[in-house]
Amino acid sequence: MKSHTAYLWINTDKRYEIVHITNQVEEELKKSGVKEGLCLVNAMHITASVFINDNESGLHKDYLKWLEELAPFSKDGYNHNLTGEDNGDAHLKRTIMGREVVVAITNGKLDFGPWERIFYGEFDGRRRKRILIKIIGE
Ligand code: ZN
């Protein structure tokens, strides 16, 4: 069995941002040489997500608006922020949007459904964070 591990570093300009990372994942898949297998992609931080959906900018704005309604930024509105942090909202946003995705690899390609693409969701940005890409198979 082949195995390939890569770390992708992201540092967003904004506190909240959705970043398209499908191309970077496909590059790692090429490097791996795997034709049949599985590709795991996960955020390595508890205030960021990796998820799959449509590469459509209106939808990305809708996500950020919806998340802000569910878990609005608030310096003193979260118990977590009693620790001195201000990112209580980001932990909740991360939970809603998920930690990781797994995509099947078929014939050397990510076997997506129609319009599926991979995104990194940042909810407490402006600092360097890592994404893990792990590819296994033959
Ligand atoms: Zn925190």
mmCIF file of C-alpha atoms and ligand atoms in Angstrom:
data_model
loop_
_atom_site.group_PDB
_atom_site.id
_atom_site.type_symbol
_atom_site.label_atom_id
_atom_site.label_comp_id
_atom_site.label_asym_id
_atom_site.label_seq_id
_atom_site.Cartn_x
_atom_site.Cartn_y
_atom_site.Cartn_z
ATOM 1 C CA MET A 1 0.000 0.000 0.000
ATOM 2 C CA LYS A 2 1.205 3.484 -0.819
ATOM 3 C CA SER A 3 0.871 6.323 1.663
ATOM 4 C CA HIS A 4 1.427 10.058 1.146
ATOM 5 C CA THR A 5 1.227 12.774 3.817
ATOM 6 C CA ALA A 6 1.327 16.529 3.191
ATOM 7 C CA TYR A 7 0.699 19.629 5.279
ATOM 8 C CA LEU A 8 -0.835 22.676 3.665
ATOM 9 C CA TRP A 9 -0.262 26.002 5.443
ATOM 10 C CA ILE A 10 -2.911 28.716 5.262
ATOM 11 C CA ASN A 11 -2.832 32.262 6.628
ATOM 12 C CA THR A 12 -5.989 34.184 5.759
ATOM 13 C CA ASP A 13 -6.124 37.994 5.588
ATOM 14 C CA LYS A 14 -9.545 38.007 7.247
ATOM 15 C CA ARG A 15 -10.818 36.506 10.487
ATOM 16 C CA TYR A 16 -13.523 34.614 8.551
ATOM 17 C CA GLU A 17 -12.770 33.216 5.136
ATOM 18 C CA ILE A 18 -13.574 30.276 2.885
ATOM 19 C CA VAL A 19 -10.629 29.095 0.750
ATOM 20 C CA HIS A 20 -10.875 26.721 -2.230
ATOM 21 C CA ILE A 21 -8.200 24.014 -1.796
ATOM 22 C CA THR A 22 -9.194 21.364 -4.390
ATOM 23 C CA ASN A 23 -6.212 22.170 -6.650
ATOM 24 C CA GLN A 24 -3.694 21.727 -3.825
ATOM 25 C CA VAL A 25 -5.265 18.394 -2.846
ATOM 26 C CA GLU A 26 -5.156 17.214 -6.480
ATOM 27 C CA GLU A 27 -1.450 18.151 -6.648
ATOM 28 C CA GLU A 28 -0.741 15.961 -3.626
ATOM 29 C CA LEU A 29 -2.758 13.142 -5.198
ATOM 30 C CA LYS A 30 -0.540 13.343 -8.311
ATOM 31 C CA LYS A 31 2.604 13.233 -6.138
ATOM 32 C CA SER A 32 1.262 10.180 -4.270
ATOM 33 C CA GLY A 33 0.908 8.059 -7.408
ATOM 34 C CA VAL A 34 -2.190 6.437 -5.874
ATOM 35 C CA LYS A 35 -4.780 5.279 -8.450
ATOM 36 C CA GLU A 36 -7.278 3.524 -6.157
ATOM 37 C CA GLY A 37 -7.693 4.550 -2.544
ATOM 38 C CA LEU A 38 -8.837 7.234 -0.120
ATOM 39 C CA CYS A 39 -7.890 10.845 0.481
ATOM 40 C CA LEU A 40 -8.440 12.412 3.904
ATOM 41 C CA VAL A 41 -8.248 16.191 4.308
ATOM 42 C CA ASN A 42 -8.651 17.741 7.752
ATOM 43 C CA ALA A 43 -8.165 21.047 9.507
ATOM 44 C CA MET A 44 -5.572 20.696 12.283
ATOM 45 C CA HIS A 45 -7.061 23.530 14.318
ATOM 46 C CA ILE A 46 -10.249 23.592 16.395
ATOM 47 C CA THR A 47 -11.348 26.955 14.982
ATOM 48 C CA ALA A 48 -11.215 25.940 11.290
ATOM 49 C CA SER A 49 -13.018 23.413 9.084
ATOM 50 C CA VAL A 50 -12.602 21.407 5.921
ATOM 51 C CA PHE A 51 -15.813 20.721 4.014
ATOM 52 C CA ILE A 52 -17.124 19.873 0.552
ATOM 53 C CA ASN A 53 -19.636 21.931 -1.348
ATOM 54 C CA ASP A 54 -20.174 24.129 -4.406
ATOM 55 C CA ASN A 55 -17.513 26.599 -5.598
ATOM 56 C CA GLU A 56 -20.010 29.465 -5.778
ATOM 57 C CA SER A 57 -19.212 32.806 -4.140
ATOM 58 C CA GLY A 58 -22.829 33.625 -3.246
ATOM 59 C CA LEU A 59 -23.119 30.356 -1.349
ATOM 60 C CA HIS A 60 -19.891 31.121 0.526
ATOM 61 C CA LYS A 61 -21.318 34.472 1.652
ATOM 62 C CA ASP A 62 -24.501 32.635 2.690
ATOM 63 C CA TYR A 63 -22.455 30.221 4.805
ATOM 64 C CA LEU A 64 -20.634 33.021 6.619
ATOM 65 C CA LYS A 65 -23.904 34.937 7.207
ATOM 66 C CA TRP A 66 -25.670 31.788 8.456
ATOM 67 C CA LEU A 67 -22.793 30.898 10.795
ATOM 68 C CA GLU A 68 -22.775 34.441 12.177
ATOM 69 C CA GLU A 69 -26.498 34.123 12.939
ATOM 70 C CA LEU A 70 -26.009 30.764 14.673
ATOM 71 C CA ALA A 71 -22.869 31.673 16.627
ATOM 72 C CA PRO A 72 -22.243 35.421 16.424
ATOM 73 C CA PHE A 73 -18.864 36.874 17.339
ATOM 74 C CA SER A 74 -19.019 38.097 20.940
ATOM 75 C CA LYS A 75 -16.130 38.941 23.266
ATOM 76 C CA ASP A 76 -18.177 38.333 26.432
ATOM 77 C CA GLY A 77 -21.004 36.130 25.148
ATOM 78 C CA TYR A 78 -19.241 32.773 25.548
ATOM 79 C CA ASN A 79 -17.996 30.907 28.614
ATOM 80 C CA HIS A 80 -14.941 29.881 26.576
ATOM 81 C CA ASN A 81 -13.896 33.521 26.346
ATOM 82 C CA LEU A 82 -13.519 33.665 30.143
ATOM 83 C CA THR A 83 -10.161 31.956 29.424
ATOM 84 C CA GLY A 84 -9.033 35.274 27.916
ATOM 85 C CA GLU A 85 -9.637 34.176 24.333
ATOM 86 C CA ASP A 86 -12.186 35.841 22.066
ATOM 87 C CA ASN A 87 -12.836 32.939 19.697
ATOM 88 C CA GLY A 88 -15.730 31.109 21.367
ATOM 89 C CA ASP A 89 -17.797 31.643 18.225
ATOM 90 C CA ALA A 90 -15.064 30.103 16.042
ATOM 91 C CA HIS A 91 -15.105 26.801 17.963
ATOM 92 C CA LEU A 92 -18.870 26.513 17.442
ATOM 93 C CA LYS A 93 -18.621 27.473 13.758
ATOM 94 C CA ARG A 94 -15.955 24.797 13.274
ATOM 95 C CA THR A 95 -18.185 22.151 14.836
ATOM 96 C CA ILE A 96 -21.069 23.008 12.517
ATOM 97 C CA MET A 97 -18.907 22.963 9.363
ATOM 98 C CA GLY A 98 -16.948 19.859 10.331
ATOM 99 C CA ARG A 99 -13.363 18.804 10.821
ATOM 100 C CA GLU A 100 -12.557 16.692 7.747
ATOM 101 C CA VAL A 101 -13.576 15.173 4.456
ATOM 102 C CA VAL A 102 -12.737 11.813 2.886
ATOM 103 C CA VAL A 103 -12.849 11.498 -0.903
ATOM 104 C CA ALA A 104 -12.557 8.234 -2.846
ATOM 105 C CA ILE A 105 -9.765 7.994 -5.413
ATOM 106 C CA THR A 106 -10.760 6.212 -8.627
ATOM 107 C CA ASN A 107 -8.467 5.926 -11.665
ATOM 108 C CA GLY A 108 -6.048 8.422 -10.097
ATOM 109 C CA LYS A 109 -8.680 11.150 -9.651
ATOM 110 C CA LEU A 110 -10.741 12.469 -6.748
ATOM 111 C CA ASP A 111 -14.107 10.808 -7.365
ATOM 112 C CA PHE A 112 -16.382 13.805 -6.751
ATOM 113 C CA GLY A 113 -20.103 14.093 -7.259
ATOM 114 C CA PRO A 114 -21.331 16.860 -9.550
ATOM 115 C CA TRP A 115 -20.038 20.291 -8.413
ATOM 116 C CA GLU A 116 -18.280 18.930 -5.339
ATOM 117 C CA ARG A 117 -15.124 20.833 -4.368
ATOM 118 C CA ILE A 118 -13.036 20.979 -1.187
ATOM 119 C CA PHE A 119 -12.892 24.110 0.983
ATOM 120 C CA TYR A 120 -11.076 25.308 4.068
ATOM 121 C CA GLY A 121 -13.301 27.323 6.394
ATOM 122 C CA GLU A 122 -11.400 29.756 8.613
ATOM 123 C CA PHE A 123 -13.213 31.213 11.634
ATOM 124 C CA ASP A 124 -10.314 32.722 13.592
ATOM 125 C CA GLY A 125 -7.780 33.659 10.958
ATOM 126 C CA ARG A 126 -4.865 36.010 10.386
ATOM 127 C CA ARG A 127 -2.387 33.434 11.668
ATOM 128 C CA ARG A 128 -0.676 30.384 10.168
ATOM 129 C CA LYS A 129 -2.699 27.192 10.344
ATOM 130 C CA ARG A 130 -2.237 23.711 8.951
ATOM 131 C CA ILE A 131 -4.346 21.292 6.937
ATOM 132 C CA LEU A 132 -3.423 17.596 6.825
ATOM 133 C CA ILE A 133 -3.721 15.685 3.551
ATOM 134 C CA LYS A 134 -3.343 11.894 3.902
ATOM 135 C CA ILE A 135 -3.621 9.676 0.828
ATOM 136 C CA ILE A 136 -3.556 5.880 1.030
ATOM 137 C CA GLY A 137 -4.092 3.183 -1.577
ATOM 138 C CA GLU A 138 -2.476 1.422 -4.514
HETATM 139 ZN ZN ZN B 1 -10.484 29.154 21.783
#
